[in-house]
PDB file of C-alpha atoms in Angstrom:
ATOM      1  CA  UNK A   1       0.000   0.000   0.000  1.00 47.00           C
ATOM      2  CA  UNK A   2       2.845   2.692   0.904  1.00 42.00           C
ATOM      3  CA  UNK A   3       4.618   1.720  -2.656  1.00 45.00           C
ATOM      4  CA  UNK A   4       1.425   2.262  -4.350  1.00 40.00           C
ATOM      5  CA  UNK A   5       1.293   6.012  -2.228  1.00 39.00           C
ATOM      6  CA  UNK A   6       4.816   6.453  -3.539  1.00 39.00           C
ATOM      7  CA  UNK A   7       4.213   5.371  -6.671  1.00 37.00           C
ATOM      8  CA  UNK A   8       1.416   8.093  -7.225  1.00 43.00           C
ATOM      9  CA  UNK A   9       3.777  10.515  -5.919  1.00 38.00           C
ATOM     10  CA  UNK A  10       6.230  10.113  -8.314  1.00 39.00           C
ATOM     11  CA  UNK A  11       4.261  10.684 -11.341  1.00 46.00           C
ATOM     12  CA  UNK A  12       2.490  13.941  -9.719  1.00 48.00           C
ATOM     13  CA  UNK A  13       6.075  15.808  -9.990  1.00 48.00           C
ATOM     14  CA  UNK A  14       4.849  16.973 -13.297  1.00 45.00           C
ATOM     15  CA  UNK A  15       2.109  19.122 -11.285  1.00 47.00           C
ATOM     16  CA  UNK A  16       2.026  21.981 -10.783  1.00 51.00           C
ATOM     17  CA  UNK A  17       1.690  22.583  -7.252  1.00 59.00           C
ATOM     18  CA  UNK A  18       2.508  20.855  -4.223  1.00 54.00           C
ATOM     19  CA  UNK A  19      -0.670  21.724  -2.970  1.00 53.00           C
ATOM     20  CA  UNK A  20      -1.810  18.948  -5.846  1.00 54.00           C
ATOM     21  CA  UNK A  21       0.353  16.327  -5.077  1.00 40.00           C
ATOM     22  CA  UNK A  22      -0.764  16.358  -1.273  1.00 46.00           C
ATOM     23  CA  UNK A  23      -4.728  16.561  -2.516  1.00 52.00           C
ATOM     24  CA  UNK A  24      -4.107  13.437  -4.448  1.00 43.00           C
ATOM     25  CA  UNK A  25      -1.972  11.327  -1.370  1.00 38.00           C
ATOM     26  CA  UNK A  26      -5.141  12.391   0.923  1.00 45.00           C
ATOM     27  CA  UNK A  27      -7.619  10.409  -1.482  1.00 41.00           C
ATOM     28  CA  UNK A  28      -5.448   7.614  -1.732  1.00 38.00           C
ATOM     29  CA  UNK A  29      -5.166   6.732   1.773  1.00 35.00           C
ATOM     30  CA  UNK A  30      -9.113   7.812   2.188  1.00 37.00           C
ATOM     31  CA  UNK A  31      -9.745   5.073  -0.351  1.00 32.00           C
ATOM     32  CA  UNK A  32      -7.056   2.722   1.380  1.00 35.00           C
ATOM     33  CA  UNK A  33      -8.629   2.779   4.557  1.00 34.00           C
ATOM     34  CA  UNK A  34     -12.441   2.435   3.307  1.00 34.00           C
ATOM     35  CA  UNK A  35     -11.241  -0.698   1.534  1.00 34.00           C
ATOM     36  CA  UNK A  36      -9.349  -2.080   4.764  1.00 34.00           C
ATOM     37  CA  UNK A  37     -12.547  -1.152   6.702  1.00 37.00           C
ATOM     38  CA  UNK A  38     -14.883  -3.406   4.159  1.00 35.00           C
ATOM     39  CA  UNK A  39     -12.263  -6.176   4.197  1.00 35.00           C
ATOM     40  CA  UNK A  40     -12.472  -5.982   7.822  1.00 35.00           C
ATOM     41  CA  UNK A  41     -16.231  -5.820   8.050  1.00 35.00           C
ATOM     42  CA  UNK A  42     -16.674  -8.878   5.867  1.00 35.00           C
ATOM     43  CA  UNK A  43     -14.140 -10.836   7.164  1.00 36.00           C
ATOM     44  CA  UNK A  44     -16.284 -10.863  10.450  1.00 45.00           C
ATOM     45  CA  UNK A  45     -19.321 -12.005   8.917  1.00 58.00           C
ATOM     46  CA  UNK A  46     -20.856 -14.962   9.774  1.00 72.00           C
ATOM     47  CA  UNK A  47     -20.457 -17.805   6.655  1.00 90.00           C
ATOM     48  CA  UNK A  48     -23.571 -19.516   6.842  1.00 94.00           C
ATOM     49  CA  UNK A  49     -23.664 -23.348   5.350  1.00 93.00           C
ATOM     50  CA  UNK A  50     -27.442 -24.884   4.479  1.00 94.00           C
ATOM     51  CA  UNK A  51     -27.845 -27.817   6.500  1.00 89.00           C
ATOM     52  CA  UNK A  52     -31.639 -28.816   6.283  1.00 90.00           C
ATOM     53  CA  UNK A  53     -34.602 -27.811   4.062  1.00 94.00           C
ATOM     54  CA  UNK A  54     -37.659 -29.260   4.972  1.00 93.00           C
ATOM     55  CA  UNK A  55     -41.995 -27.539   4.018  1.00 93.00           C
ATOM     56  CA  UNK A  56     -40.163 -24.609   3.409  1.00 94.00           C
ATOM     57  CA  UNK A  57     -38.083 -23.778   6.381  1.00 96.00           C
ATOM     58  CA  UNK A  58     -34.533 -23.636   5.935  1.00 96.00           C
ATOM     59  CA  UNK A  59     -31.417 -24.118   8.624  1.00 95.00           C
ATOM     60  CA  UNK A  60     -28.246 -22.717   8.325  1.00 95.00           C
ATOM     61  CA  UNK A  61     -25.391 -23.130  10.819  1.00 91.00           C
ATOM     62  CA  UNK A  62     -21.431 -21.528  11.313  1.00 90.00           C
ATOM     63  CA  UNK A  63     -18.771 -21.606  12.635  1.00 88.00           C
ATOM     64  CA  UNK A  64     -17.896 -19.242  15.330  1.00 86.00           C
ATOM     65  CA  UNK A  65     -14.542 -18.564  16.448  1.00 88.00           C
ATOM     66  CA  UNK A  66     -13.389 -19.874  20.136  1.00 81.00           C
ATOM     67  CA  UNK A  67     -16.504 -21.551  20.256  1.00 80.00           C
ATOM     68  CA  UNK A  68     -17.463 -25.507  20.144  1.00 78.00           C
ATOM     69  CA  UNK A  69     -20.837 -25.073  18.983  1.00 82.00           C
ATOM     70  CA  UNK A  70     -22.285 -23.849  15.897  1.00 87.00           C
ATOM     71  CA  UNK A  71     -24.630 -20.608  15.361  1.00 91.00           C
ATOM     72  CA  UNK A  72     -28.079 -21.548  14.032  1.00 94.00           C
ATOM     73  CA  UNK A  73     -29.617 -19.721  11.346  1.00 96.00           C
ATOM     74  CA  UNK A  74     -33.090 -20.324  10.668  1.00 96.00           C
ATOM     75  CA  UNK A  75     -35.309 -19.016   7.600  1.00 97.00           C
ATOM     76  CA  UNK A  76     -38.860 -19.007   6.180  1.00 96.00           C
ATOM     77  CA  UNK A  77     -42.056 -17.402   5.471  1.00 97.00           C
ATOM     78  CA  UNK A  78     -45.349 -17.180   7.697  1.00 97.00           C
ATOM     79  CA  UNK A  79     -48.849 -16.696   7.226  1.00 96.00           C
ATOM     80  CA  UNK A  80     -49.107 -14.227   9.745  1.00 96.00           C
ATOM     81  CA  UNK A  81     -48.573 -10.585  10.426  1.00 96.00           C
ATOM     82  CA  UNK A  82     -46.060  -9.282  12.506  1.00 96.00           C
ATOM     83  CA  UNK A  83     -48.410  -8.794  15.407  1.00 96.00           C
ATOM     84  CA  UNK A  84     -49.494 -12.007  15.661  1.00 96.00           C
ATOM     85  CA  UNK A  85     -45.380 -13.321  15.670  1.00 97.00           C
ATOM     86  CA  UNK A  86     -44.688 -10.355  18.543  1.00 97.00           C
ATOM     87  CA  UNK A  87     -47.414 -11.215  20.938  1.00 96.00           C
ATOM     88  CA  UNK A  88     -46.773 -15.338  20.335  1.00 97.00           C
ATOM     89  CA  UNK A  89     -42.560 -14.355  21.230  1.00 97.00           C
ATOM     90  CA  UNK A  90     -43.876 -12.353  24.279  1.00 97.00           C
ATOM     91  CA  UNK A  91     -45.817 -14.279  25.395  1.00 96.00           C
ATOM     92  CA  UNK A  92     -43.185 -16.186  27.575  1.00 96.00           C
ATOM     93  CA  UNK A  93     -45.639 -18.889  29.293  1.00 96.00           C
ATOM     94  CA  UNK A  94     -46.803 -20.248  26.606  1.00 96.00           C
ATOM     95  CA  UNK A  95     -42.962 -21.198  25.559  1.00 96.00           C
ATOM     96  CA  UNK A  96     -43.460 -24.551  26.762  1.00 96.00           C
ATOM     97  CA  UNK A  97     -46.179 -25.818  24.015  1.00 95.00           C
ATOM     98  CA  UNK A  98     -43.808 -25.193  21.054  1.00 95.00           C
ATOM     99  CA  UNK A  99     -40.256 -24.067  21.673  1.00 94.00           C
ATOM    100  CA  UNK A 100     -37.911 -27.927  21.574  1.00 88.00           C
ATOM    101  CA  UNK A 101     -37.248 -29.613  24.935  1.00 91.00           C
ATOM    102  CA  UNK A 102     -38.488 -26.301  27.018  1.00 95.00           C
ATOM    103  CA  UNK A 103     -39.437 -27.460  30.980  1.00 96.00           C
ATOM    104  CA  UNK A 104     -40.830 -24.603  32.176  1.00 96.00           C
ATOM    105  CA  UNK A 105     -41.074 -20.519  31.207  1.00 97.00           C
ATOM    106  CA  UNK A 106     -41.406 -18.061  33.841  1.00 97.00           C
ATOM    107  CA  UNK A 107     -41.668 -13.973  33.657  1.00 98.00           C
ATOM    108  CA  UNK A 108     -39.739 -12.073  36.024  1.00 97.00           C
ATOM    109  CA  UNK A 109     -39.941  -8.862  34.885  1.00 97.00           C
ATOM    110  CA  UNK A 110     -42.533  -7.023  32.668  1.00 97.00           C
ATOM    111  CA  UNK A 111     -40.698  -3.760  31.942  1.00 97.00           C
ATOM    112  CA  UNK A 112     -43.138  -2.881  29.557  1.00 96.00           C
ATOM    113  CA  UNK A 113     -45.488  -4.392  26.820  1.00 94.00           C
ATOM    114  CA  UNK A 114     -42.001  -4.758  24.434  1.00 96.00           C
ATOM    115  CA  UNK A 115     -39.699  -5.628  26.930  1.00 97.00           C
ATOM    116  CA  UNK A 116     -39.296  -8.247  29.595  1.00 97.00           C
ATOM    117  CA  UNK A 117     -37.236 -10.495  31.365  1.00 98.00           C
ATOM    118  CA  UNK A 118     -37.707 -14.446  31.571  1.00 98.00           C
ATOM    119  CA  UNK A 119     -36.564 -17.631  33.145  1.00 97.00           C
ATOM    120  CA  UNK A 120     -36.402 -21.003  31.311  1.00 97.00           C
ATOM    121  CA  UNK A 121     -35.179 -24.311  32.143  1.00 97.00           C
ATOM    122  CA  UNK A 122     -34.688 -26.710  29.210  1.00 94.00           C
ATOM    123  CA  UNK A 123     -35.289 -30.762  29.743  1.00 92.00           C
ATOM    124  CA  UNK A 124     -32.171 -32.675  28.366  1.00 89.00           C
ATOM    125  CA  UNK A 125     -32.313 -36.287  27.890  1.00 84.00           C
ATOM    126  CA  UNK A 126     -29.832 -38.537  30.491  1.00 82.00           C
ATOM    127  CA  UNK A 127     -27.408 -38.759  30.668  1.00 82.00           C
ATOM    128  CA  UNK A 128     -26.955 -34.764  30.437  1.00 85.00           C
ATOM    129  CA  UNK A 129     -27.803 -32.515  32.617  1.00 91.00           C
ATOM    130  CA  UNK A 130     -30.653 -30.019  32.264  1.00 94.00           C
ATOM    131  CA  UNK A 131     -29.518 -26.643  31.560  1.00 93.00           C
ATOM    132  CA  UNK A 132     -31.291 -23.243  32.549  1.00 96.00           C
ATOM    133  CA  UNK A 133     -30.894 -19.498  31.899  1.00 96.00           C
ATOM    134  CA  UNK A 134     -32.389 -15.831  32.139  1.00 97.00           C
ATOM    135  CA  UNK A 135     -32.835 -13.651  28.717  1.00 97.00           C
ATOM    136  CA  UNK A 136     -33.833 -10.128  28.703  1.00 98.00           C
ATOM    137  CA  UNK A 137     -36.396 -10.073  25.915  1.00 97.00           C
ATOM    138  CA  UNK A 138     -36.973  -6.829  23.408  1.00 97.00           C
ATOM    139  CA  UNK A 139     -38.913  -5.656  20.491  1.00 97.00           C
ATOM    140  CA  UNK A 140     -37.864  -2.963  18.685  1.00 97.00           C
ATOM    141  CA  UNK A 141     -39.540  -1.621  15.080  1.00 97.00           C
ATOM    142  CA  UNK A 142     -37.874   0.102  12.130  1.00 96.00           C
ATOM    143  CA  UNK A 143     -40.250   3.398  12.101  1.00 94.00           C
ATOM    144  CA  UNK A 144     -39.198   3.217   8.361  1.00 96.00           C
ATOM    145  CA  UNK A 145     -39.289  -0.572   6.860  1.00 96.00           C
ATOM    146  CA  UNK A 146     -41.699  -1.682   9.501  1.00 96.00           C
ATOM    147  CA  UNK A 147     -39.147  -4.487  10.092  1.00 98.00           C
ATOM    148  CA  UNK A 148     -39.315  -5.918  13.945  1.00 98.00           C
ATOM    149  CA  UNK A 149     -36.424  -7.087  15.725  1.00 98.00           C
ATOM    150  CA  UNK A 150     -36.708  -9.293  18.890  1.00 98.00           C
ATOM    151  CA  UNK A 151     -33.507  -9.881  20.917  1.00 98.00           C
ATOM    152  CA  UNK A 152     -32.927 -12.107  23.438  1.00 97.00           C
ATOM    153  CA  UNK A 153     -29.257 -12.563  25.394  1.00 97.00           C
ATOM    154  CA  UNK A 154     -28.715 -14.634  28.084  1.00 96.00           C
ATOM    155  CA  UNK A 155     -28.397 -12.094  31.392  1.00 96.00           C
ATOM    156  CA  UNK A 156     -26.871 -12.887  34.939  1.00 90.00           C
ATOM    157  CA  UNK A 157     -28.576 -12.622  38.033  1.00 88.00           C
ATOM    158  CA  UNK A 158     -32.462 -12.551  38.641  1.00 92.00           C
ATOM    159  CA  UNK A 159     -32.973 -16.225  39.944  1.00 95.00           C
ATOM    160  CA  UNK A 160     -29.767 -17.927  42.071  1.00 95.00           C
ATOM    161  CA  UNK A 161     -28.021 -21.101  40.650  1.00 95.00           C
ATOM    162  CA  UNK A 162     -30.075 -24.136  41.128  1.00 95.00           C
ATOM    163  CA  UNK A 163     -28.343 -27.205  42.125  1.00 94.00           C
ATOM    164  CA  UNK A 164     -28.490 -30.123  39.174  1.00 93.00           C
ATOM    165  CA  UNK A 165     -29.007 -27.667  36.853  1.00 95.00           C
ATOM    166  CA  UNK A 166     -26.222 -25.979  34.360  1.00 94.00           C
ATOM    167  CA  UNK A 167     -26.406 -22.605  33.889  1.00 94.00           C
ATOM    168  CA  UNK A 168     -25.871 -21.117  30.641  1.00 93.00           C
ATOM    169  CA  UNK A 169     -24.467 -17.870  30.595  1.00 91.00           C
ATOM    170  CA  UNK A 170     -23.272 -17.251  27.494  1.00 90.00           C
ATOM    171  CA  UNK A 171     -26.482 -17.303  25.020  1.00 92.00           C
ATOM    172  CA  UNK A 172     -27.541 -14.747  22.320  1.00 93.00           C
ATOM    173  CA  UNK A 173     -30.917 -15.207  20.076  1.00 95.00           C
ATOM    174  CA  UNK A 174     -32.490 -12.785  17.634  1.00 98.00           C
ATOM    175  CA  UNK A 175     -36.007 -12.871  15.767  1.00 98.00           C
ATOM    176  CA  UNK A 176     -35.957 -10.729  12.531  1.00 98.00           C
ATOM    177  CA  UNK A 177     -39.381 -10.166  11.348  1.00 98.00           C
ATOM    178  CA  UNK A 178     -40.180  -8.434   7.667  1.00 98.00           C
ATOM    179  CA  UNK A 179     -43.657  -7.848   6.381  1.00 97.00           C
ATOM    180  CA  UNK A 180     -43.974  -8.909   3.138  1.00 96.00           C
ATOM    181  CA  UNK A 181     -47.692  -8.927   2.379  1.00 93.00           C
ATOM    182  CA  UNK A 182     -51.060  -8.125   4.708  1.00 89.00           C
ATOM    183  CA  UNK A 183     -50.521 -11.389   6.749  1.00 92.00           C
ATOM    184  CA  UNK A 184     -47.688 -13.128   5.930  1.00 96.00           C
ATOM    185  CA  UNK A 185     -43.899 -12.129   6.963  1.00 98.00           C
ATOM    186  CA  UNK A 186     -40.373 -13.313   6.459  1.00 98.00           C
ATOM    187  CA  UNK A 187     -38.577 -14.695   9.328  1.00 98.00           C
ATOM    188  CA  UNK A 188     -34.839 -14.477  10.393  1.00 98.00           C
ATOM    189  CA  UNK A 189     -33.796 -16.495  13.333  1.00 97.00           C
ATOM    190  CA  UNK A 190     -30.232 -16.971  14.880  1.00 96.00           C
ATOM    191  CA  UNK A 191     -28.790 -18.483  18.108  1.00 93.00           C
ATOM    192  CA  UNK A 192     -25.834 -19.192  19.222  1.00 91.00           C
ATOM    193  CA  UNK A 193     -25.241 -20.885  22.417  1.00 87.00           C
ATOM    194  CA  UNK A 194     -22.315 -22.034  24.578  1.00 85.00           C
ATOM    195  CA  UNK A 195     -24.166 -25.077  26.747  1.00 84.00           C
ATOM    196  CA  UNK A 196     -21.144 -25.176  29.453  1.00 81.00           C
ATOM    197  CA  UNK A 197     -20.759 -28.441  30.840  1.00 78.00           C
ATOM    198  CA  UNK A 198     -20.061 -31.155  28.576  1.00 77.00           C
ATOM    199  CA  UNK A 199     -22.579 -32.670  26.184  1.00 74.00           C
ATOM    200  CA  UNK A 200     -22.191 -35.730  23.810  1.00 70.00           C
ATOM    201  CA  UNK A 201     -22.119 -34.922  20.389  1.00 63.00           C
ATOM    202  CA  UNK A 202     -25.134 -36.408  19.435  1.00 67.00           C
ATOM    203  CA  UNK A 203     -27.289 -34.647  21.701  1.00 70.00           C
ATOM    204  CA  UNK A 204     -25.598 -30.941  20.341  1.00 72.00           C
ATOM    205  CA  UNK A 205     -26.199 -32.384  16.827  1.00 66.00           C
ATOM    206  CA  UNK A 206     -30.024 -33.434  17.515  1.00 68.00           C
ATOM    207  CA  UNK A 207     -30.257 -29.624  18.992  1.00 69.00           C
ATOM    208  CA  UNK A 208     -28.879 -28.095  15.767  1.00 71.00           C
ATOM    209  CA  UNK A 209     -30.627 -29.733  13.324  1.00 71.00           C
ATOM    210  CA  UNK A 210     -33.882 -31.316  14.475  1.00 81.00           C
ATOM    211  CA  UNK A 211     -34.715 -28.718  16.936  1.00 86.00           C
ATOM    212  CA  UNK A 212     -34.881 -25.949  14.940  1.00 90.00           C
ATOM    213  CA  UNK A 213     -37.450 -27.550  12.633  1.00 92.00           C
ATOM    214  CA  UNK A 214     -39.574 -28.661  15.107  1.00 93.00           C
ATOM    215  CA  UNK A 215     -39.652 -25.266  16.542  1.00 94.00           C
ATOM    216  CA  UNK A 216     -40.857 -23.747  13.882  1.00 95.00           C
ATOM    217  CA  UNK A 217     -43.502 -26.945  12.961  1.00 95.00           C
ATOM    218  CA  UNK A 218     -44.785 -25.753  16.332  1.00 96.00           C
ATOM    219  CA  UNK A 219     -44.491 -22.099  15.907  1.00 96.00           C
ATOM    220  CA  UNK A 220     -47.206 -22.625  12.993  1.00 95.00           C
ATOM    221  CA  UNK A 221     -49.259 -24.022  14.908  1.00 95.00           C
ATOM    222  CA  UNK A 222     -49.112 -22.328  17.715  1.00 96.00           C
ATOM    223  CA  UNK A 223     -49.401 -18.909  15.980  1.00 95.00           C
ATOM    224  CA  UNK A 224     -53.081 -20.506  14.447  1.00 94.00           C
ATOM    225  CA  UNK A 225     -54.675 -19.792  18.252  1.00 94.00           C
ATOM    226  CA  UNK A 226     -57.267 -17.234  18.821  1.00 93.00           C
ATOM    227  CA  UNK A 227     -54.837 -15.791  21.370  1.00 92.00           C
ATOM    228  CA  UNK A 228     -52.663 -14.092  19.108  1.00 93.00           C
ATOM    229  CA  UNK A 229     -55.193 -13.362  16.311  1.00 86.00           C
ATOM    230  CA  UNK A 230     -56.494 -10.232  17.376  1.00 82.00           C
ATOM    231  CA  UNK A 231     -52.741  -8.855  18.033  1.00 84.00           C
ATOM    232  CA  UNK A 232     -51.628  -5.134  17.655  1.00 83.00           C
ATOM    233  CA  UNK A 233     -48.648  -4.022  16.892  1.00 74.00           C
ATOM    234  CA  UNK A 234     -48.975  -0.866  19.381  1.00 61.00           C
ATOM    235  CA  UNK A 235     -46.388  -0.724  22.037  1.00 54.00           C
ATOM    236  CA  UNK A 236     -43.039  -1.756  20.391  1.00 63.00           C
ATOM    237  CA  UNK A 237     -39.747   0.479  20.991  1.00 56.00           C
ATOM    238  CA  UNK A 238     -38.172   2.508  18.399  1.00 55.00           C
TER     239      UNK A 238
END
């Protein structure tokens, strides 16, 4: 990159002024450091691989760095509006009837209509351990695209350490939701996870492929109740 400065240099003796020559080294570093600041933007970029497609809902997973377990990427359409999704993700106690392997879902905190906070304790098959954590759930709409985002990271604190139970600390899960029509909406889910403890491989494999889908068989379903079919899209953060 410096020859390439020199380089330029060089051939601007022939100007004029100085004033020239240093106009012209200012736009080539400019332009060096935009393209080192893509390179390094991309390079950070999750590469996501296709690892199931199955009535329409397709699962991705990666590679993340220092990490053991994959990151789940999970996409597909639904016949439903963005309401309808919101009020079925917030609506923490009914977890249980369609999110994979889920004991029990408690709210701790209501903060308000579009943000919360939740326990959950999900039932592992032996010989593992179950494993149990606290996210702090929020909505948040694009005043512009109309596009919903609900994030949901593992937090500390909120309910002590229960013995025979792992608890996962390090967890990070985010709903994308994009209108697309009057009731139906593109979904973008990723996870990834760090389970702590030790788990045979089976059991993380079963988790990242088989899981997601049946999530998602259930979140159809689920989203079909007359619970969630009057929903508003009213409170959600900016």
């Amino acid at each position: 990159m410096v020859n390439l400065v020199y380089l330029y240099i060089i051939k601007s003796t022939a100007m004029k002024t100085i004033g020239q020559v240093i106009n012209l080294v200012n736009k080539i570093v400019f332009v060096s450091l935009l393209l080192i600041m893509s390179l390094s933007t991309a390079s950070g970029q999750n590469v996501w691989k296709l690892n199931t497609e199955k009535e329409g809902i397709k699962i991705y997973t990666s590679i993340v760095p220092d990490s053991k377990v994959k990151a789940i990427k999970v996409e597909c359409e639904l016949n439903t509006t963005t309401a309808q999704l919101v009020a079925l993700l917030m609506d923490v106690k009914a977890t249980p009837d369609w999110v994979y392997h889920t004991k029990s879902c408690v709210l701790l905190k209501q903060v308000s209509p579009s943000e919360l906070y939740y326990y959950s304790e999900i039932n592992l098959p032996w010989p593992a351990t179950n494993r149990d954590f606290v996210v702090h759930l929020t909505a948040t709409e694009n005043p512009d695209t109309k596009v919903v985002t609900v994030a949901g990271p593992a937090v500390p604190g909120f309910v002590p350490v229960k013995k025979g139970i792992v608890r996962v600390d390090n967890s990070s899960g985010e709903w994308i939701i994009t209108p697309t029509g009057p009731e139906q909406v593109k979904v973008e889910y990723t996870i990834h996870t760090d389970p702590g403890g030790s788990l045979p491989s089976w059991l993380v494999n079963m988790f990242a492929t088989e899981g997601p889908l049946q999530i998602f068989r259930s979140l159809k379903i689920q989203l079909q109740k007359p619970a969630y079919k009057n929903s508003v899209l009213a409170a959600v953060g900016k």
